Amino acid sequence: MGGHHWPVDADVRHAVDELYADYAEALDEGPIEAWPELFTVDGEYLLIAKENHDRGLPIGLMRCESRGMLTDRVRSITQLSLHAPRVLRHVLGPLRVRPAAGTAGDDSAPSPGHSDHSWTVTASYVVFQTLLDADTHVLSCGRYLDLVVADGDRLRLRRKVTVYDNPLVPNSIVFPL
Amino acid sequence: MGGHHWPVDADVRHAVDELYADYAEALDEGPIEAWPELFTVDGEYLLIAKENHDRGLPIGLMRCESRGMLTDRVRSITQLSLHAPRVLRHVLGPLRVRPAAGTAGDDSAPSPGHSDHSWTVTASYVVFQTLLDADTHVLSCGRYLDLVVADGDRLRLRRKVTVYDNPLVPNSIVFPL
Amino acid sequence: MGGHHWPVDADVRHAVDELYADYAEALDEGPIEAWPELFTVDGEYLLIAKENHDRGLPIGLMRCESRGMLTDRVRSITQLSLHAPRVLRHVLGPLRVRPAAGTAGDDSAPSPGHSDHSWTVTASYVVFQTLLDADTHVLSCGRYLDLVVADGDRLRLRRKVTVYDNPLVPNSIVFPL
């Protein structure tokens, strides 16, 4: 394979795999408090319907613009105790990892607030839900459009946009995907 | 882990991961024109029911024997404009990568038309379909039986056989899986 | 990415990917006789409902405490010829790989019966089932809680605990997941 030029090296891809395994575990198994820690301090999260995203409408079901807002969201989820009688499972399609525009190999212009090393990561996701004594079904299906950065000793999400393909039932949308 | 002998090295596995991420993205997100580019010029694609495949019957729902035929197929898909009101998501099981017989570590006998470096890749696949204002369901499920080769500066598909487990509804089979 | 400390190196993660690809293939495609070979000689397998697992009840639907017991299980499955008219497909969420407590980087105290190199591996799994002339559905969904060890020239399962989220239909539980 000599002379081939991969868009990202194996170590980065490996670390991206780790990040998404941690992400799925935080949401499926908990503790949900681990979820905000996977974002940078200035990390953003947007949960938006495909129909709105395709039209460029910035109207999302959930929007957080910092880790503090993510933590607030977690607090309201745990206070409402909504996740008792169901189990969620995140399964992802192949992760597509690319150096983010203007940052790859460019050590001279670090962006404020996060590392100068960043990658776009896209993947299809499916979340399966099992309710008590009921069959498993697809709760949501869609695409992640993410920006991942090196932050301290690990990778974190600088921005995560979860674009879901179909309208969700109202009582499910308080939980991040 | 010294002294262990893995069937393929981490760089190859990494590049295979990239190829299948590109494959899923081309079909799920488009542009569909990127799909033929993931095959070699002499690349073959066969979409076949498990029942026929297990019996050795070469009767497939779609058969392309070159990148030119794949491009023709893309042209007819885009002209028919069939993919407006639905969204597809490819999710794969673990990829099994093995050096292809007669080629691993054998630089002396390159096959005509493609690189002397090639690997068989097998994986289960599931394609989820979401129709407008409807629940997500499994469109197709089955197994990839592929031959991947180093071609120029990247890996490409020399042959892809998609074996689907259950009969598909007629209006879905014009689209590759 | 210099100076970053990943919990496991890329080679180990790569080998874990291979192990789970082999596992899925043994159960989905066969031969099923390859399944016990993915465990150590003293390998354990437990298939247990989430409800029981969460309560600390050790009551599982299937429990094998050695490779010999796994082989016996395979023999009864093949004699009953239960797997004719259906196809299974294993799809996994992201694999989370961590050095096992007390063993990582500790070469001085090898455990009897297996290597001193071991890792915990957790992942969500979904198994899709396609019956003859029927739609594909989710047979089972849940979580793997595994202990993987270096054993000879490859990784093997020292312990696999498959925790399933919903009760399974009776005729499916004779088959491992």
Short mmCIF file of C-alpha atoms in Angstrom, two decimals:
data_model
loop_
_atom_site.label_atom_id
_atom_site.label_comp_id
_atom_site.label_asym_id
_atom_site.label_seq_id
_atom_site.Cartn_x
_atom_site.Cartn_y
_atom_site.Cartn_z
CA MET A 1 0.00 0.00 0.00
CA GLY A 2 3.11 2.22 -0.22
CA GLY A 3 2.60 5.56 -1.93
CA HIS A 4 -1.08 5.68 -1.06
CA HIS A 5 -2.41 8.78 0.60
CA TRP A 6 -5.19 8.18 3.06
CA PRO A 7 -7.27 11.15 4.04
CA VAL A 8 -6.63 10.50 7.74
CA ASP A 9 -4.11 8.26 9.47
CA ALA A 10 -5.05 5.09 11.31
CA ASP A 11 -4.51 6.62 14.77
CA VAL A 12 -7.03 9.36 14.13
CA ARG A 13 -9.58 6.94 12.77
CA HIS A 14 -9.02 4.72 15.78
CA ALA A 15 -9.59 7.67 18.15
CA VAL A 16 -12.75 8.62 16.25
CA ASP A 17 -14.02 5.05 16.69
CA GLU A 18 -13.40 5.39 20.44
CA LEU A 19 -15.28 8.69 20.61
CA TYR A 20 -18.38 7.26 18.93
CA ALA A 21 -18.28 4.15 21.12
CA ASP A 22 -18.22 6.41 24.18
CA TYR A 23 -21.06 8.49 22.73
CA ALA A 24 -23.29 5.48 22.13
CA GLU A 25 -22.53 4.06 25.57
CA ALA A 26 -23.29 7.33 27.37
CA LEU A 27 -26.74 7.50 25.79
CA ASP A 28 -27.63 3.79 25.83
CA GLU A 29 -26.16 2.64 29.13
CA GLY A 30 -25.43 5.83 30.98
CA PRO A 31 -24.47 7.56 33.06
CA ILE A 32 -26.04 10.26 30.91
CA GLU A 33 -23.80 12.74 32.74
CA ALA A 34 -20.93 11.40 30.61
CA TRP A 35 -22.60 12.75 27.48
CA PRO A 36 -21.70 16.48 27.85
CA GLU A 37 -18.09 15.51 28.61
CA LEU A 38 -17.76 14.23 25.04
CA PHE A 39 -18.20 17.79 23.77
CA THR A 40 -15.73 20.67 23.98
CA VAL A 41 -16.56 23.48 26.42
CA ASP A 42 -17.87 25.47 23.44
CA GLY A 43 -19.47 22.38 21.89
CA GLU A 44 -22.75 22.68 19.99
CA TYR A 45 -25.52 20.13 19.53
CA LEU A 46 -28.39 20.37 17.10
CA LEU A 47 -31.19 17.82 16.60
CA ILE A 48 -33.05 18.69 13.41
CA ALA A 49 -35.51 17.09 10.98
CA LYS A 50 -34.14 16.29 7.52
CA GLU A 51 -36.93 18.29 5.93
CA ASN A 52 -35.83 21.46 7.77
CA HIS A 53 -32.13 20.78 7.30
CA ASP A 54 -32.50 20.28 3.53
CA ARG A 55 -34.37 23.58 3.25
CA GLY A 56 -31.73 25.42 5.26
CA LEU A 57 -34.21 26.14 8.06
CA PRO A 58 -32.36 26.29 11.37
CA ILE A 59 -35.37 25.08 13.36
CA GLY A 60 -34.30 22.15 15.50
CA LEU A 61 -36.01 20.10 18.20
CA MET A 62 -33.02 20.53 20.46
CA ARG A 63 -30.26 23.11 20.29
CA CYS A 64 -27.42 23.50 22.78
CA GLU A 65 -24.62 26.00 22.23
CA SER A 66 -22.19 25.08 24.99
CA ARG A 67 -21.30 22.23 27.32
CA GLY A 68 -23.13 24.12 30.05
CA MET A 69 -26.35 23.97 28.06
CA LEU A 70 -25.79 20.24 27.46
CA THR A 71 -25.37 19.73 31.19
CA ASP A 72 -28.61 21.64 31.85
CA ARG A 73 -30.36 19.40 29.37
CA VAL A 74 -29.04 16.32 31.16
CA ARG A 75 -30.28 17.70 34.47
CA SER A 76 -33.81 18.17 33.17
CA ILE A 77 -33.80 14.67 31.65
CA THR A 78 -32.74 13.01 34.89
CA GLN A 79 -35.19 15.08 36.96
CA LEU A 80 -38.06 14.05 34.71
CA SER A 81 -36.97 10.40 35.12
CA LEU A 82 -38.18 9.64 31.65
CA HIS A 83 -35.89 6.77 30.80
CA ALA A 84 -37.13 4.10 33.16
CA PRO A 85 -39.22 1.70 31.09
CA ARG A 86 -37.32 1.65 27.80
CA VAL A 87 -33.91 0.73 26.45
CA LEU A 88 -32.14 2.47 23.56
CA ARG A 89 -29.41 1.03 21.32
CA HIS A 90 -27.36 3.15 18.92
CA VAL A 91 -26.01 1.39 15.84
CA LEU A 92 -23.95 3.32 13.29
CA GLY A 93 -23.15 2.88 9.64
CA PRO A 94 -19.53 3.24 8.50
CA LEU A 95 -17.86 6.43 9.82
CA ARG A 96 -16.56 8.79 7.14
CA VAL A 97 -13.67 10.85 8.51
CA ARG A 98 -12.13 13.79 6.64
CA PRO A 99 -9.77 16.60 7.64
CA ALA A 100 -11.88 19.70 8.22
CA ALA A 101 -11.44 22.42 5.59
CA GLY A 102 -8.74 24.95 6.43
CA THR A 103 -7.38 23.05 9.38
CA ALA A 104 -5.70 19.88 8.14
CA GLY A 105 -1.94 20.28 8.21
CA ASP A 106 -2.38 23.93 9.02
CA ASP A 107 -0.72 24.50 12.37
CA SER A 108 -0.33 28.24 11.86
CA ALA A 109 -3.91 29.34 12.44
CA PRO A 110 -5.44 27.62 15.45
CA SER A 111 -9.07 28.52 16.00
CA PRO A 112 -9.92 30.05 19.33
CA GLY A 113 -11.40 27.72 21.91
CA HIS A 114 -10.34 24.41 20.40
CA SER A 115 -7.41 22.61 18.87
CA ASP A 116 -6.14 23.35 15.39
CA HIS A 117 -6.65 19.66 14.54
CA SER A 118 -10.19 18.94 13.46
CA TRP A 119 -12.10 16.48 11.29
CA THR A 120 -15.56 16.22 9.84
CA VAL A 121 -17.21 12.91 10.67
CA THR A 122 -20.37 11.73 8.95
CA ALA A 123 -22.28 8.50 9.55
CA SER A 124 -25.75 7.07 9.32
CA TYR A 125 -27.26 6.15 12.66
CA VAL A 126 -30.16 3.97 13.75
CA VAL A 127 -31.54 4.02 17.29
CA PHE A 128 -33.54 0.97 18.36
CA GLN A 129 -35.99 1.23 21.22
CA THR A 130 -37.31 -1.63 23.32
CA LEU A 131 -40.26 -0.90 25.56
CA LEU A 132 -41.21 -3.14 28.45
CA ASP A 133 -42.64 -6.42 27.13
CA ALA A 134 -42.80 -5.10 23.57
CA ASP A 135 -40.91 -5.78 20.38
CA THR A 136 -37.88 -3.76 19.42
CA HIS A 137 -38.49 -1.06 16.82
CA VAL A 138 -36.58 1.73 15.11
CA LEU A 139 -37.02 4.91 17.15
CA SER A 140 -35.02 7.13 14.83
CA CYS A 141 -32.80 6.86 11.79
CA GLY A 142 -30.74 9.55 10.13
CA ARG A 143 -27.31 11.08 9.71
CA TYR A 144 -24.64 12.62 11.91
CA LEU A 145 -22.86 15.67 10.46
CA ASP A 146 -20.15 16.32 13.04
CA LEU A 147 -17.00 18.33 13.66
CA VAL A 148 -14.48 16.54 15.89
CA VAL A 149 -11.41 18.19 17.40
CA ALA A 150 -8.37 17.16 19.44
CA ASP A 151 -9.04 18.64 22.87
CA GLY A 152 -6.54 17.96 25.63
CA ASP A 153 -5.76 14.26 25.69
CA ARG A 154 -8.69 13.03 23.63
CA LEU A 155 -11.04 13.81 20.75
CA ARG A 156 -14.25 15.69 21.49
CA LEU A 157 -17.24 16.95 19.56
CA ARG A 158 -16.99 20.64 18.68
CA ARG A 159 -20.30 20.42 16.83
CA LYS A 160 -22.79 17.62 16.38
CA VAL A 161 -25.74 17.89 14.02
CA THR A 162 -28.14 14.96 14.18
CA VAL A 163 -30.43 15.02 11.13
CA TYR A 164 -33.33 12.60 11.58
CA ASP A 165 -35.21 11.21 8.60
CA ASN A 166 -38.74 10.99 9.96
CA PRO A 167 -40.79 12.95 12.46
CA LEU A 168 -40.39 11.59 15.95
CA VAL A 169 -43.17 10.92 18.38
CA PRO A 170 -43.39 13.86 20.80
CA ASN A 171 -42.38 12.08 24.02
CA SER A 172 -39.11 10.87 22.57
CA ILE A 173 -37.65 14.14 21.45
CA VAL A 174 -36.52 15.36 24.84
CA PHE A 175 -33.71 12.82 24.71
CA PRO A 176 -30.61 13.43 22.57
CA LEU A 177 -29.78 11.05 19.72
CA MET B 1 0.74 -8.42 20.87
CA GLY B 2 4.23 -9.18 19.42
CA GLY B 3 4.50 -12.41 17.48
CA HIS B 4 0.87 -12.30 16.44
CA HIS B 5 0.06 -12.61 12.77
CA TRP B 6 -2.99 -10.68 11.68
CA PRO B 7 -4.47 -11.61 8.33
CA VAL B 8 -4.26 -8.00 7.14
CA ASP B 9 -2.42 -5.02 8.54
CA ALA B 10 -4.12 -2.07 10.20
CA ASP B 11 -3.56 0.27 7.23
CA VAL B 12 -5.42 -2.02 4.86
CA ARG B 13 -8.29 -2.49 7.27
CA HIS B 14 -8.43 1.27 7.72
CA ALA B 15 -8.59 1.81 3.97
CA VAL B 16 -11.32 -0.82 3.66
CA ASP B 17 -13.32 1.04 6.32
CA GLU B 18 -12.95 4.22 4.25
CA LEU B 19 -14.13 2.48 1.08
CA TYR B 20 -17.30 1.18 2.70
CA ALA B 21 -18.01 4.54 4.30
CA ASP B 22 -17.75 6.13 0.84
CA TYR B 23 -19.97 3.40 -0.59
CA ALA B 24 -22.72 3.94 1.97
CA GLU B 25 -22.54 7.71 1.57
CA ALA B 26 -22.77 7.59 -2.22
CA LEU B 27 -25.97 5.55 -2.06
CA ASP B 28 -27.59 7.20 0.98
CA GLU B 29 -26.64 10.84 0.52
CA GLY B 30 -25.43 11.04 -3.03
CA PRO B 31 -24.33 12.18 -5.42
CA ILE B 32 -25.16 8.77 -6.87
CA GLU B 33 -22.61 9.55 -9.60
CA ALA B 34 -19.89 8.85 -6.99
CA TRP B 35 -20.99 5.21 -6.83
CA PRO B 36 -19.40 3.91 -10.08
CA GLU B 37 -16.14 5.66 -9.14
CA LEU B 38 -15.79 3.23 -6.21
CA PHE B 39 -15.39 0.36 -8.69
CA THR B 40 -12.41 -0.41 -10.93
CA VAL B 41 -12.85 0.21 -14.66
CA ASP B 42 -13.50 -3.53 -15.04
CA GLY B 43 -15.55 -3.68 -11.86
CA GLU B 44 -18.52 -6.01 -11.61
CA TYR B 45 -21.71 -5.67 -9.57
CA LEU B 46 -24.28 -8.38 -8.97
CA LEU B 47 -27.47 -8.06 -6.92
CA ILE B 48 -28.87 -11.54 -6.34
CA ALA B 49 -31.39 -13.29 -4.08
CA LYS B 50 -29.94 -15.67 -1.48
CA GLU B 51 -32.11 -18.47 -2.80
CA ASN B 52 -30.56 -18.20 -6.26
CA HIS B 53 -27.04 -17.64 -4.94
CA ASP B 54 -27.19 -20.72 -2.69
CA ARG B 55 -28.33 -22.87 -5.62
CA GLY B 56 -25.55 -21.57 -7.85
CA LEU B 57 -28.06 -19.92 -10.17
CA PRO B 58 -26.49 -16.81 -11.72
CA ILE B 59 -29.83 -15.03 -12.09
CA GLY B 60 -29.56 -11.61 -10.50
CA LEU B 61 -31.84 -8.59 -10.32
CA MET B 62 -29.02 -6.34 -11.39
CA ARG B 63 -25.80 -7.24 -13.15
CA CYS B 64 -23.15 -4.80 -14.34
CA GLU B 65 -19.88 -5.96 -15.83
CA SER B 66 -17.91 -2.73 -16.07
CA ARG B 67 -17.81 0.79 -14.68
CA GLY B 68 -19.41 1.92 -17.93
CA MET B 69 -22.44 -0.27 -17.25
CA LEU B 70 -22.60 1.08 -13.67
CA THR B 71 -22.58 4.62 -15.06
CA ASP B 72 -25.41 3.72 -17.45
CA ARG B 73 -27.39 2.36 -14.53
CA VAL B 74 -26.86 5.60 -12.60
CA ARG B 75 -28.07 7.58 -15.61
CA SER B 76 -31.32 5.64 -15.83
CA ILE B 77 -31.88 6.01 -12.08
CA THR B 78 -31.44 9.78 -12.14
CA GLN B 79 -33.58 10.15 -15.27
CA LEU B 80 -36.42 8.22 -13.66
CA SER B 81 -36.13 10.51 -10.60
CA LEU B 82 -37.18 7.66 -8.37
CA HIS B 83 -35.46 8.68 -5.19
CA ALA B 84 -37.36 11.78 -4.22
CA PRO B 85 -39.73 10.77 -1.42
CA ARG B 86 -37.63 8.25 0.49
CA VAL B 87 -34.38 8.12 2.42
CA LEU B 88 -32.08 5.10 2.63
CA ARG B 89 -29.51 4.32 5.35
CA HIS B 90 -26.89 1.59 5.00
CA VAL B 91 -25.69 -0.01 8.24
CA LEU B 92 -23.08 -2.78 8.13
CA GLY B 93 -22.09 -5.59 10.43
CA PRO B 94 -18.40 -6.11 11.19
CA LEU B 95 -16.23 -6.19 8.05
CA ARG B 96 -14.26 -9.41 7.54
CA VAL B 97 -11.13 -8.71 5.48
CA ARG B 98 -8.90 -11.48 4.11
CA PRO B 99 -6.08 -11.54 1.55
CA ALA B 100 -7.57 -12.87 -1.69
CA ALA B 101 -6.37 -16.37 -2.63
CA GLY B 102 -3.25 -16.40 -4.79
CA THR B 103 -2.49 -12.74 -4.37
CA ALA B 104 -1.45 -12.14 -0.75
CA GLY B 105 2.27 -11.55 -0.59
CA ASP B 106 2.58 -12.65 -4.18
CA ASP B 107 3.96 -9.74 -6.18
CA SER B 108 5.19 -11.88 -9.05
CA ALA B 109 1.87 -12.62 -10.75
CA PRO B 110 -0.28 -9.56 -11.12
CA SER B 111 -3.69 -10.25 -12.60
CA PRO B 112 -4.51 -8.32 -15.77
CA GLY B 113 -6.69 -5.28 -15.32
CA HIS B 114 -6.16 -4.71 -11.63
CA SER B 115 -3.52 -4.53 -8.94
CA ASP B 116 -1.79 -7.59 -7.58
CA HIS B 117 -2.97 -6.55 -4.10
CA SER B 118 -6.49 -7.72 -3.42
CA TRP B 119 -8.68 -8.74 -0.50
CA THR B 120 -12.00 -10.45 -0.04
CA VAL B 121 -14.35 -8.44 2.15
CA THR B 122 -17.54 -9.91 3.58
CA ALA B 123 -20.10 -8.19 5.80
CA SER B 124 -23.75 -8.29 6.65
CA TYR B 125 -25.69 -5.24 5.56
CA VAL B 126 -29.05 -3.75 6.49
CA VAL B 127 -30.67 -0.95 4.51
CA PHE B 128 -33.32 1.08 6.31
CA GLN B 129 -35.89 3.01 4.33
CA THR B 130 -37.93 5.96 5.55
CA LEU B 131 -40.84 7.05 3.39
CA LEU B 132 -42.44 10.45 3.74
CA ASP B 133 -44.38 10.63 7.02
CA ALA B 134 -44.00 6.90 7.64
CA ASP B 135 -42.05 4.78 10.07
CA THR B 136 -38.60 3.52 9.23
CA HIS B 137 -38.45 -0.12 8.14
CA VAL B 138 -35.88 -2.61 6.86
CA LEU B 139 -35.82 -2.42 3.07
CA SER B 140 -33.24 -5.16 2.61
CA CYS B 141 -30.88 -7.26 4.64
CA GLY B 142 -28.19 -9.64 3.46
CA ARG B 143 -24.51 -10.13 2.82
CA TYR B 144 -21.74 -8.51 0.78
CA LEU B 145 -19.27 -10.90 -0.87
CA ASP B 146 -16.72 -8.52 -2.35
CA LEU B 147 -13.29 -8.41 -3.93
CA VAL B 148 -11.38 -5.20 -3.17
CA VAL B 149 -8.16 -4.16 -4.93
CA ALA B 150 -5.58 -1.42 -4.64
CA ASP B 151 -6.21 0.74 -7.71
CA GLY B 152 -4.13 3.87 -8.17
CA ASP B 153 -4.14 5.84 -4.95
CA ARG B 154 -7.06 4.13 -3.24
CA LEU B 155 -8.96 0.87 -2.79
CA ARG B 156 -11.77 0.08 -5.20
CA LEU B 157 -14.28 -2.70 -5.74
CA ARG B 158 -13.21 -5.18 -8.41
CA ARG B 159 -16.33 -7.22 -7.76
CA LYS B 160 -19.31 -6.70 -5.49
CA VAL B 161 -21.93 -9.39 -4.95
CA THR B 162 -24.89 -8.26 -2.84
CA VAL B 163 -26.86 -11.32 -1.70
CA TYR B 164 -30.22 -10.27 -0.24
CA ASP B 165 -32.10 -12.50 2.18
CA ASN B 166 -35.68 -11.79 1.23
CA PRO B 167 -37.49 -10.94 -1.98
CA LEU B 168 -37.67 -7.21 -2.51
CA VAL B 169 -40.71 -5.28 -3.54
CA PRO B 170 -40.51 -4.61 -7.28
CA ASN B 171 -40.14 -0.83 -7.22
CA SER B 172 -37.06 -0.96 -5.03
CA ILE B 173 -34.88 -3.22 -7.09
CA VAL B 174 -33.83 -0.65 -9.65
CA PHE B 175 -31.61 0.91 -7.02
CA PRO B 176 -28.28 -0.71 -6.05
CA LEU B 177 -27.73 -1.89 -2.48
CA MET C 1 -1.97 13.51 17.77
CA GLY C 2 1.41 13.20 19.56
CA GLY C 3 1.19 13.12 23.34
CA HIS C 4 -2.28 11.61 23.33
CA HIS C 5 -2.81 8.45 25.30
CA TRP C 6 -5.33 6.07 23.80
CA PRO C 7 -6.70 3.39 26.07
CA VAL C 8 -5.69 0.67 23.61
CA ASP C 9 -3.38 0.77 20.60
CA ALA C 10 -4.59 0.53 17.03
CA ASP C 11 -3.32 -3.06 16.58
CA VAL C 12 -5.41 -4.33 19.47
CA ARG C 13 -8.50 -2.51 18.27
CA HIS C 14 -7.91 -3.94 14.80
CA ALA C 15 -7.65 -7.48 16.22
CA VAL C 16 -10.83 -6.95 18.22
CA ASP C 17 -12.61 -5.88 15.03
CA GLU C 18 -11.44 -9.12 13.40
CA LEU C 19 -12.69 -11.23 16.32
CA TYR C 20 -16.18 -9.75 16.18
CA ALA C 21 -16.31 -10.11 12.39
CA ASP C 22 -15.45 -13.80 12.80
CA TYR C 23 -18.07 -14.12 15.55
CA ALA C 24 -20.84 -12.62 13.43
CA GLU C 25 -19.86 -14.73 10.43
CA ALA C 26 -19.81 -18.00 12.41
CA LEU C 27 -23.37 -17.41 13.63
CA ASP C 28 -24.84 -15.85 10.47
CA GLU C 29 -23.15 -17.83 7.72
CA GLY C 30 -21.65 -20.80 9.48
CA PRO C 31 -20.16 -23.20 9.86
CA ILE C 32 -21.51 -22.97 13.38
CA GLU C 33 -18.65 -25.27 14.44
CA ALA C 34 -16.36 -22.22 14.11
CA TRP C 35 -18.18 -20.52 16.97
CA PRO C 36 -16.63 -22.43 19.94
CA GLU C 37 -13.17 -21.90 18.42
CA LEU C 38 -13.56 -18.16 19.08
CA PHE C 39 -13.55 -18.87 22.83
CA THR C 40 -10.62 -19.92 25.00
CA VAL C 41 -10.62 -23.51 26.28
CA ASP C 42 -11.98 -22.18 29.59
CA GLY C 43 -14.27 -19.71 27.82
CA GLU C 44 -17.67 -18.90 29.30
CA TYR C 45 -20.87 -17.84 27.55
CA LEU C 46 -23.99 -16.47 29.20
CA LEU C 47 -27.20 -15.38 27.47
CA ILE C 48 -29.31 -13.46 29.96
CA ALA C 49 -32.32 -11.12 30.00
CA LYS C 50 -31.59 -7.50 30.93
CA GLU C 51 -34.19 -7.68 33.67
CA ASN C 52 -32.34 -10.53 35.38
CA HIS C 53 -28.90 -9.05 34.74
CA ASP C 54 -29.87 -5.67 36.22
CA ARG C 55 -31.17 -7.37 39.37
CA GLY C 56 -28.02 -9.45 39.76
CA LEU C 57 -29.93 -12.66 39.16
CA PRO C 58 -27.64 -15.19 37.48
CA ILE C 59 -30.51 -16.93 35.69
CA GLY C 60 -29.68 -17.15 31.99
CA LEU C 61 -31.31 -18.81 29.03
CA MET C 62 -28.01 -20.34 28.02
CA ARG C 63 -24.90 -20.89 30.12
CA CYS C 64 -21.73 -22.62 28.99
CA GLU C 65 -18.65 -22.77 31.18
CA SER C 66 -16.05 -24.21 28.81
CA ARG C 67 -15.35 -24.64 25.11
CA GLY C 68 -16.43 -28.27 25.54
CA MET C 69 -19.88 -27.14 26.65
CA LEU C 70 -20.04 -24.73 23.70
CA THR C 71 -19.23 -27.61 21.36
CA ASP C 72 -21.96 -29.74 22.95
CA ARG C 73 -24.39 -26.89 22.39
CA VAL C 74 -23.38 -26.69 18.72
CA ARG C 75 -23.91 -30.43 18.35
CA SER C 76 -27.47 -30.25 19.68
CA ILE C 77 -28.24 -27.28 17.42
CA THR C 78 -27.03 -29.05 14.28
CA GLN C 79 -28.80 -32.30 15.22
CA LEU C 80 -32.08 -30.47 15.68
CA SER C 81 -31.57 -28.86 12.24
CA LEU C 82 -33.34 -25.75 13.40
CA HIS C 83 -31.69 -23.20 11.16
CA ALA C 84 -33.02 -24.18 7.78
CA PRO C 85 -35.77 -21.70 6.93
CA ARG C 86 -34.40 -18.50 8.43
CA VAL C 87 -31.41 -16.21 8.03
CA LEU C 88 -29.79 -14.21 10.84
CA ARG C 89 -27.66 -11.05 10.49
CA HIS C 90 -25.64 -9.60 13.35
CA VAL C 91 -25.05 -5.85 13.27
CA LEU C 92 -23.05 -4.17 16.05
CA GLY C 93 -22.84 -0.67 17.44
CA PRO C 94 -19.41 0.88 18.02
CA LEU C 95 -17.06 -1.44 19.95
CA ARG C 96 -15.75 0.01 23.24
CA VAL C 97 -12.40 -1.58 24.09
CA ARG C 98 -10.66 -1.06 27.46
CA PRO C 99 -7.73 -2.77 29.18
CA ALA C 100 -9.19 -5.19 31.73
CA ALA C 101 -8.67 -4.15 35.35
CA GLY C 102 -5.51 -5.51 36.89
CA THR C 103 -4.10 -6.85 33.67
CA ALA C 104 -3.20 -3.94 31.40
CA GLY C 105 0.52 -3.39 31.35
CA ASP C 106 0.91 -5.89 34.16
CA ASP C 107 3.09 -8.69 32.84
CA SER C 108 4.06 -9.96 36.27
CA ALA C 109 0.86 -11.74 37.23
CA PRO C 110 -0.50 -13.85 34.39
CA SER C 111 -3.81 -15.49 35.21
CA PRO C 112 -3.88 -19.27 34.91
CA GLY C 113 -5.39 -20.62 31.73
CA HIS C 114 -5.16 -17.53 29.58
CA SER C 115 -2.84 -14.72 28.56
CA ASP C 116 -2.01 -11.85 30.86
CA HIS C 117 -3.23 -9.48 28.15
CA SER C 118 -6.96 -8.94 28.32
CA TRP C 119 -9.53 -6.32 27.44
CA THR C 120 -13.14 -5.66 28.22
CA VAL C 121 -15.21 -5.13 25.08
CA THR C 122 -18.74 -3.75 25.19
CA ALA C 123 -21.06 -3.10 22.26
CA SER C 124 -24.71 -2.93 21.42
CA TYR C 125 -25.89 -5.66 19.07
CA VAL C 126 -28.94 -6.14 16.88
CA VAL C 127 -29.81 -9.46 15.26
CA PHE C 128 -32.13 -9.33 12.25
CA GLN C 129 -34.09 -12.39 11.24
CA THR C 130 -35.55 -13.10 7.82
CA LEU C 131 -38.01 -15.96 7.57
CA LEU C 132 -38.90 -17.55 4.27
CA ASP C 133 -41.03 -15.14 2.22
CA ALA C 134 -41.47 -12.77 5.14
CA ASP C 135 -40.19 -9.33 6.02
CA THR C 136 -37.01 -8.87 7.98
CA HIS C 137 -37.51 -8.05 11.66
CA VAL C 138 -35.41 -7.53 14.78
CA LEU C 139 -35.01 -10.89 16.53
CA SER C 140 -33.01 -9.53 19.44
CA CYS C 141 -31.30 -6.37 20.55
CA GLY C 142 -29.06 -5.81 23.56
CA ARG C 143 -25.52 -5.50 24.79
CA TYR C 144 -22.33 -7.55 24.80
CA LEU C 145 -20.27 -7.41 28.02
CA ASP C 146 -17.17 -9.38 27.07
CA LEU C 147 -13.67 -10.22 28.23
CA VAL C 148 -11.23 -10.77 25.37
CA VAL C 149 -7.74 -12.23 25.80
CA ALA C 150 -4.67 -12.84 23.66
CA ASP C 151 -4.61 -16.61 23.27
CA GLY C 152 -1.88 -18.12 21.11
CA ASP C 153 -1.75 -16.29 17.81
CA ARG C 154 -5.10 -14.51 18.02
CA LEU C 155 -7.66 -12.92 20.31
CA ARG C 156 -10.36 -15.10 21.82
CA LEU C 157 -13.34 -14.68 24.13
CA ARG C 158 -12.57 -15.61 27.72
CA ARG C 159 -16.10 -14.60 28.72
CA LYS C 160 -19.08 -13.41 26.73
CA VAL C 161 -22.22 -12.11 28.39
CA THR C 162 -25.05 -11.32 25.97
CA VAL C 163 -27.69 -9.22 27.74
CA TYR C 164 -30.87 -9.03 25.65
CA ASP C 165 -33.36 -6.20 26.08
CA ASN C 166 -36.65 -7.97 25.48
CA PRO C 167 -37.97 -11.47 26.10
CA LEU C 168 -37.33 -13.74 23.16
CA VAL C 169 -39.82 -16.06 21.58
CA PRO C 170 -39.22 -19.57 22.93
CA ASN C 171 -38.08 -21.27 19.72
CA SER C 172 -35.30 -18.78 19.17
CA ILE C 173 -33.47 -19.12 22.43
CA VAL C 174 -31.69 -22.36 21.64
CA PHE C 175 -29.41 -20.45 19.30
CA PRO C 176 -26.57 -18.27 20.65
CA LEU C 177 -26.56 -14.54 19.97
#
